[in-house]
Coordinates of C-alpha atoms in Angstrom, one line a residue:
X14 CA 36.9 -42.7 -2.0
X15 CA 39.5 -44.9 -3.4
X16 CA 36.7 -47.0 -5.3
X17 CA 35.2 -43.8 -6.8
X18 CA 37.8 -41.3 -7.2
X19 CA 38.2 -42.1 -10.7
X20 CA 34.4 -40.7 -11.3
X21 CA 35.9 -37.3 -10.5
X22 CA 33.1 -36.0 -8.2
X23 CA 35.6 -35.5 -5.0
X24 CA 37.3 -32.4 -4.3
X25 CA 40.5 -32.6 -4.9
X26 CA 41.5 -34.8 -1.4
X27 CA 44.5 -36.6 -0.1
X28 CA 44.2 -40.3 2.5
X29 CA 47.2 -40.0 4.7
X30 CA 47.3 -41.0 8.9
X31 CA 47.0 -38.0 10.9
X32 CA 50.3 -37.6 12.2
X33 CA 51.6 -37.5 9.1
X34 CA 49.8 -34.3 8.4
X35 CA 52.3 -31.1 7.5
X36 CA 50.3 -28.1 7.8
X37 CA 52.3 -26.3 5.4
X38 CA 52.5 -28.7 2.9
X39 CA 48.8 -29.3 3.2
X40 CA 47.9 -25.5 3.1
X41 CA 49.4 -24.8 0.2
X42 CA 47.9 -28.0 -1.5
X43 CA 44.5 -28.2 0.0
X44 CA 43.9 -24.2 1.0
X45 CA 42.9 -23.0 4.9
X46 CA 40.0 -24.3 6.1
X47 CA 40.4 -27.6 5.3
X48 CA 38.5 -30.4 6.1
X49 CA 39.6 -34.1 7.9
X50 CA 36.9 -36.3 7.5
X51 CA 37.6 -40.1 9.8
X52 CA 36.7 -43.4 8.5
X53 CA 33.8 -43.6 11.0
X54 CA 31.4 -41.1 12.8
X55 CA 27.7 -40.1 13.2
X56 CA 26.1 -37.2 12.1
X57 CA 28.9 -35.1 11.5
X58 CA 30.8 -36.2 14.8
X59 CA 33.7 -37.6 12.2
X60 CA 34.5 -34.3 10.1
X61 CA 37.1 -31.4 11.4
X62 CA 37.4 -28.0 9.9
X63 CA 40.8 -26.9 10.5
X64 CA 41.6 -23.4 10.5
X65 CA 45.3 -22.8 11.6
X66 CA 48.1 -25.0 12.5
X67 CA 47.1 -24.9 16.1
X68 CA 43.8 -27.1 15.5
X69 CA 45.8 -29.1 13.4
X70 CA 48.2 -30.4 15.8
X71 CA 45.7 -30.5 18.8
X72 CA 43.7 -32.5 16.1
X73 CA 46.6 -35.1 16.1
X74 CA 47.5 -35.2 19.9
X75 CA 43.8 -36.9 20.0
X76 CA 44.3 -38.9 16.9
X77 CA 48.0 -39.5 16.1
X78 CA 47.5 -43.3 14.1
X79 CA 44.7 -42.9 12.4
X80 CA 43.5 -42.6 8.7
X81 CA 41.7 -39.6 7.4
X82 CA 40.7 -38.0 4.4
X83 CA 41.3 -34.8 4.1
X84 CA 40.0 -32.6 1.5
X85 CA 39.4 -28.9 -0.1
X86 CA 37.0 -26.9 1.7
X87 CA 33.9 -26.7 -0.3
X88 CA 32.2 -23.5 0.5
X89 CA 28.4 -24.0 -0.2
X90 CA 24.9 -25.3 0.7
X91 CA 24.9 -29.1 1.7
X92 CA 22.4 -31.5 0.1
X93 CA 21.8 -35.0 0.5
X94 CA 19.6 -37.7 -1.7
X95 CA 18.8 -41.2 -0.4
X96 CA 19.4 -44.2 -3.4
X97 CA 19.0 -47.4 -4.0
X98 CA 21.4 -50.0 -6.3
X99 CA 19.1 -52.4 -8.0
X100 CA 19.5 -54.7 -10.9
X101 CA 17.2 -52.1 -12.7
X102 CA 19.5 -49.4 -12.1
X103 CA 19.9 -46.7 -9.8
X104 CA 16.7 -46.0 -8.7
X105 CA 16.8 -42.2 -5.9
X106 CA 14.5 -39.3 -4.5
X107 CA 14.5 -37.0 -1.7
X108 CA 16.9 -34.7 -2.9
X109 CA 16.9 -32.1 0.5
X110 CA 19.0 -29.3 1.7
X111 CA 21.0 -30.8 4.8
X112 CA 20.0 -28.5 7.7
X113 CA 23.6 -28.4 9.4
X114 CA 25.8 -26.9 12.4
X115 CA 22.3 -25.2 13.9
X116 CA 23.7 -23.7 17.4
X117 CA 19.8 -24.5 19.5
X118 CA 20.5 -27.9 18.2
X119 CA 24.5 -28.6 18.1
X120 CA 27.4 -27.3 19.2
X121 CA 29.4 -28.4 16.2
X122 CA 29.9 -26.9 13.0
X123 CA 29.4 -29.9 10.9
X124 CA 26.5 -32.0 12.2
X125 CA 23.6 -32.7 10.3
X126 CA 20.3 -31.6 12.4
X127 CA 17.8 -32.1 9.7
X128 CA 16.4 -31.9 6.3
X129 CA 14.4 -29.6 4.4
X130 CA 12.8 -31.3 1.1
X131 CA 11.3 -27.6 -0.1
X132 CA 14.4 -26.5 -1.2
X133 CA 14.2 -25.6 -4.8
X134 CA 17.8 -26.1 -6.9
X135 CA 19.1 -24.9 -10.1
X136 CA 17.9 -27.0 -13.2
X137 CA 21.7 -27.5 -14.5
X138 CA 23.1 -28.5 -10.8
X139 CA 20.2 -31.1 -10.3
X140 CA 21.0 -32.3 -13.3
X141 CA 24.6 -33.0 -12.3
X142 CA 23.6 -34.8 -8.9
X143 CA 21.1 -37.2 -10.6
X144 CA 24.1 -37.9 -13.3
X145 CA 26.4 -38.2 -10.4
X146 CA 24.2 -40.5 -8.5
X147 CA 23.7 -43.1 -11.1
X148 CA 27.2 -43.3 -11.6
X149 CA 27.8 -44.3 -8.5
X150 CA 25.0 -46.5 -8.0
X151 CA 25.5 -48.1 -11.0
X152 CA 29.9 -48.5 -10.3
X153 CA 29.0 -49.5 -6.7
X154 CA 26.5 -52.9 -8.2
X155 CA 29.3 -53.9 -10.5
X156 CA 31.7 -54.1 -7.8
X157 CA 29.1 -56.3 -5.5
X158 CA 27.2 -53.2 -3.3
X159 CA 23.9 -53.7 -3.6
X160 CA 20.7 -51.9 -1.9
X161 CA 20.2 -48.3 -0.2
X162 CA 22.9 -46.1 0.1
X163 CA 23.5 -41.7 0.6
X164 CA 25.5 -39.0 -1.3
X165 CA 26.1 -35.8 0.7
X166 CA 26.8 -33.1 -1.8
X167 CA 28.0 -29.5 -1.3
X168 CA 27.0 -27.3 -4.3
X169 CA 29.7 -24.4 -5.0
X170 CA 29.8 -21.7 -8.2
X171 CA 27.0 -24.2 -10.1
X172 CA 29.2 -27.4 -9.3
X173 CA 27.8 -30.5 -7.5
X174 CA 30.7 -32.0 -5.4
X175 CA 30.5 -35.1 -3.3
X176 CA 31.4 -34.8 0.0
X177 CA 31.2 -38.9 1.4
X178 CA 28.8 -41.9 0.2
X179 CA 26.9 -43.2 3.6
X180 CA 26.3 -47.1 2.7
X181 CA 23.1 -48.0 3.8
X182 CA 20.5 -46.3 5.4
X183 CA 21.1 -42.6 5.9
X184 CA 19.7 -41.0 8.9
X185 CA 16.7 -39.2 6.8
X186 CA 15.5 -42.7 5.5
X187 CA 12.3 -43.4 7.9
X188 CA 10.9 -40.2 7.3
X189 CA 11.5 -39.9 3.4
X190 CA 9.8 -43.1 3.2
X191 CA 6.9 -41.8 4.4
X192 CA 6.7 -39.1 2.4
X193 CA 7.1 -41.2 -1.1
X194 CA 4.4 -43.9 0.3
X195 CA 2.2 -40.5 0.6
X196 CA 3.2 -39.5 -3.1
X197 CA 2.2 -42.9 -4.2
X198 CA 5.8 -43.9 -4.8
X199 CA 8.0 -47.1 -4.7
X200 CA 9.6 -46.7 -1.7
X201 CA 13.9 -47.3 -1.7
X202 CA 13.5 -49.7 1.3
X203 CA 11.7 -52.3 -0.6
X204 CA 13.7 -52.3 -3.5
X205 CA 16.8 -52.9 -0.8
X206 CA 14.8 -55.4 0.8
X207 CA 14.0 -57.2 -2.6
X208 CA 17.9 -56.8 -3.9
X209 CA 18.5 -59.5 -1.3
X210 CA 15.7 -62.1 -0.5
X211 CA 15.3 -62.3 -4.6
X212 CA 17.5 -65.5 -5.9
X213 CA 17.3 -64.5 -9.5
X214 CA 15.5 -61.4 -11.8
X215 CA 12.1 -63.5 -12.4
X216 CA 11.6 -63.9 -8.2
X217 CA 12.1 -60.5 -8.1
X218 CA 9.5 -59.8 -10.7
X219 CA 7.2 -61.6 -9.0
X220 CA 8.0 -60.1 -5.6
X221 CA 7.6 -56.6 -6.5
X222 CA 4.2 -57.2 -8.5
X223 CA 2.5 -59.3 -5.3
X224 CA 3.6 -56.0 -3.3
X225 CA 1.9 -53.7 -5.6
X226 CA -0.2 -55.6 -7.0
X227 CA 0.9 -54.9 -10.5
X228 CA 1.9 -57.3 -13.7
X229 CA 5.2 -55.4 -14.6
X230 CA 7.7 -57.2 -16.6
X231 CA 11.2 -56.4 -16.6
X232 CA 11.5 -53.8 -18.9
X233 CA 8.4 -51.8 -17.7
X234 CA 9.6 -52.2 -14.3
X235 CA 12.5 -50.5 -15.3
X236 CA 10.8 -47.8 -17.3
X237 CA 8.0 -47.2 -14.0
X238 CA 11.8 -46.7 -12.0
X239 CA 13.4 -44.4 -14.4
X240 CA 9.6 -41.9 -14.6
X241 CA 9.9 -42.2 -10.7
X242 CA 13.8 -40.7 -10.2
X243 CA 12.1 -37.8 -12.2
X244 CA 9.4 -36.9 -10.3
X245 CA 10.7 -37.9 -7.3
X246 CA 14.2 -35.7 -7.1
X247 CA 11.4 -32.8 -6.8
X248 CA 10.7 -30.7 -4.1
X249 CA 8.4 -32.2 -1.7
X250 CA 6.5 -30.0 1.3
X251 CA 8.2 -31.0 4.2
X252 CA 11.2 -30.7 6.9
X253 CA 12.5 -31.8 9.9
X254 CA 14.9 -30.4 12.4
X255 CA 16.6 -32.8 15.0
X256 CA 17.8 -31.2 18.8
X257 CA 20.7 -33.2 19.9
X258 CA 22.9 -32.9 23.0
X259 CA 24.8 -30.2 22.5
X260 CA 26.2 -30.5 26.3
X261 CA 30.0 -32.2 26.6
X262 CA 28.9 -34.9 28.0
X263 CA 25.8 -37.4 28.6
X264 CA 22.9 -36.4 29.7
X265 CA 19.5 -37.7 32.0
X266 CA 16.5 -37.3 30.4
X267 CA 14.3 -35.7 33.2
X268 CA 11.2 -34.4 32.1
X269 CA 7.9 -36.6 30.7
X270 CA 6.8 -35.1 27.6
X271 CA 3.8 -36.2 25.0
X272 CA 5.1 -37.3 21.6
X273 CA 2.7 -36.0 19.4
X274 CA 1.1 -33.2 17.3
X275 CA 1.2 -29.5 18.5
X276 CA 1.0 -25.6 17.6
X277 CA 2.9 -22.5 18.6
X278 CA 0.7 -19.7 20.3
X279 CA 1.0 -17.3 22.4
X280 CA 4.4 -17.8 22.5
X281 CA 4.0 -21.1 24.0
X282 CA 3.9 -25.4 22.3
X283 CA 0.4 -26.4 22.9
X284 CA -0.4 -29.8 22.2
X285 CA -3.6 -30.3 20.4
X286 CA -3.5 -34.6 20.0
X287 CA -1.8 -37.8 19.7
X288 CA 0.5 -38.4 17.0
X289 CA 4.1 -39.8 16.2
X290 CA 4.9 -38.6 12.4
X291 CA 4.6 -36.7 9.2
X292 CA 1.2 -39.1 8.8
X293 CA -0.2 -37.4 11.5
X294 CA 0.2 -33.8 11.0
X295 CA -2.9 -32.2 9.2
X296 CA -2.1 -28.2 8.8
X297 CA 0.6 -26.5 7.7
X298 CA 0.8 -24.5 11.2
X299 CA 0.9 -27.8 13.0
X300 CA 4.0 -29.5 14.2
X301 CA 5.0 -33.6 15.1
X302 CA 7.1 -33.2 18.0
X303 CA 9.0 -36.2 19.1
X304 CA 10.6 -36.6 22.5
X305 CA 12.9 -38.9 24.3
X306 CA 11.3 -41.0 27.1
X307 CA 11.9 -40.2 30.2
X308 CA 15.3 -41.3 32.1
X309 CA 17.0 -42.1 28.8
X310 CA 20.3 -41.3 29.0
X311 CA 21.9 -39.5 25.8
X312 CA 25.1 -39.5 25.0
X313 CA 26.7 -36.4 23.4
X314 CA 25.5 -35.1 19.8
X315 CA 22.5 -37.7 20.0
X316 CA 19.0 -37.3 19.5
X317 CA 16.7 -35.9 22.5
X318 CA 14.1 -34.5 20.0
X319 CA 13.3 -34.0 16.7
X320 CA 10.3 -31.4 15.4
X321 CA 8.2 -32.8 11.6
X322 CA 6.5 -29.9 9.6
X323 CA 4.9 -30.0 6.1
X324 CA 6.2 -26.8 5.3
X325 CA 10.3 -25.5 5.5
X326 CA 10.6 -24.8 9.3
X327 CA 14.0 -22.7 8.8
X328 CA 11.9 -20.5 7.7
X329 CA 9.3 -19.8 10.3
X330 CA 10.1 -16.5 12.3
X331 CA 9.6 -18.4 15.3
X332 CA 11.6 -21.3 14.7
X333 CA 14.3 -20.2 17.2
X334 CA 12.0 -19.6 19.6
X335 CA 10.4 -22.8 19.0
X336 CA 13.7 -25.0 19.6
X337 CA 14.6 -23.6 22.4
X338 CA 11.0 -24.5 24.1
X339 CA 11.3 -27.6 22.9
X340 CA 15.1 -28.1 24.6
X341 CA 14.2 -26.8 27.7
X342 CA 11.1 -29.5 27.8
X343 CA 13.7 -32.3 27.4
X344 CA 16.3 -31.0 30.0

């Protein structure tokens, strides 16, 4: 936050220790909710909506010494796009709508449990987030950062505000992958790759075209980069929703289920073949269900299953239904 303030893409947010938090002070600053984000946390297990006073100070019992950020609530949809910090630029795609605070698949408000890539977005909004994230790609390489990194964004009145940068790979970044190796596109994980086993601009030249088999120079390379952030910021046909333990505590995976590709009928998951992600799924009705082995042990707000579709699964009328089969496979 400190680096990047000065880009002005933060709501307006304040670093301060915990107990150092007055409620007052802050409420009249800030506004109720408000938001404490921590310096570390996974999928939403480091960010605290605070409502009244009373969460506020319970909030510091657990916490008294250390840092936060806290920040003006931002009431919106979230979104997330995965990047990359090369010497050619910032090169990004998979711009989704961050599927967050699901109750069949987490008990807290601000986890991410998926992404959907369908999502359409205003024209004048999308063009602020890929403004936005060359900025920071581009600040981030001049101050040494290199390779892939994340912007969640929450969109409020028509304005794109950033929410937190996620260095490195974001928790979308295997399945995006496969969706720009199936739209033919360069996918972020070699360019990170290449950012560091490249000693100078010429091996990395010649890197990149033995991988594609291509005879780029430098400035088509960056031109072939610059077509791709384009096309691919664009809706893409696919989604994913992720269960996690929503329990208080770890639980025992006890239940063997297949990984692989199934439908919904009759009210019931029937598994139709073997299968382990998006690559596999053939129809739009079919789903890639992936399960946790059996006796894994999963701590609280982890992963036991996630469900892959090629079409936006919040919206199925079954979807519900659907995760709730799915949990009471796992558990």
């Amino acid at each position: 936050y400190e680096q990047l303030s000065s880009l002005n893409y933060f709501p307006q947010t304040r670093i301060i220790q915990l107990k150092d938090i007055k409620y007052n002070s802050i409420n009249k600053e800030l506004g109720t909710p408000f938001v404490i984000q921590y310096d570390r946390g996974h999928t939403g297990s480091g960010t605290v909506f605070i409502n009244s006073e009373e969460e506020l100070i319970s909030e510091q019992k657990l916490y008294p010494e250390r840092i936060c950020k806290v920040s003006r609530y931002i009431n919106g949809d979230a979104w997330t796009i995965n990047a990359c910090s090369t010497r050619f630029g910032t090169v990004y795609g998979g711009l989704s709508y961050q599927i967050t605070g699901l109750p069949e698949c987490t008990s807290k408000k601000g986890a991410t449990v998926g992404n959907d890539w369908t999502h359409e977005i205003d024209y004048d909004v999308l063009e602020q987030i890929k403004i936005m994230t060359e900025e920071i790609g581009e600040k981030m390489y001049k101050q040494g950062f290199k390779g892939m990194f994340g912007l969640d964004i929450v969109i409020e009145n028509g304005l794109a505000y950033l929410i937190e940068v996620n260095a490195r790979q974001t928790a979308s970044v295997s399945m995006h992958t496969k969706l720009m190796l199936k739209d033919n596109h360069i996918p972020l994980e070699i360019l990170h790759i290449l950012e560091y086993i490249s000693k100078n601009d010429n091996e990395y030249l010649e890197n990149i075209n033995t991988i594609l088999n291509t005879k780029y120079t430098q400035e088509e390379l960056s031109t072939v980069l610059k077509e791709q952030n384009d096309i691919a910021i664009q809706p893409i046909q696919a989604s994913q929703i992720i269960i996690r333990n929503s329990t208080n505590s770890e639980i025992k995976i006890n239940k063997e289920n297949k990984t692989g590709i199934y439908k919904y009928e009759n009210n019931n998951l029937k598994y139709i073949r073997e299968g382990y992600s998006i690559d596999d799924i053939l129809n739009k009705d079919e789903y890639c269900i992936i399960f946790q082995e059996k006796n894994r042990i999963v701590s609280e707000e982890y992963e036991i299953a996630r469900i892959q579709s090629l079409s936006p699964l919040l919206s199925h009328t079954n979807i519900n239904e659907i995760l709730k089969k799915i949990k009471e496979k796992v558990i």
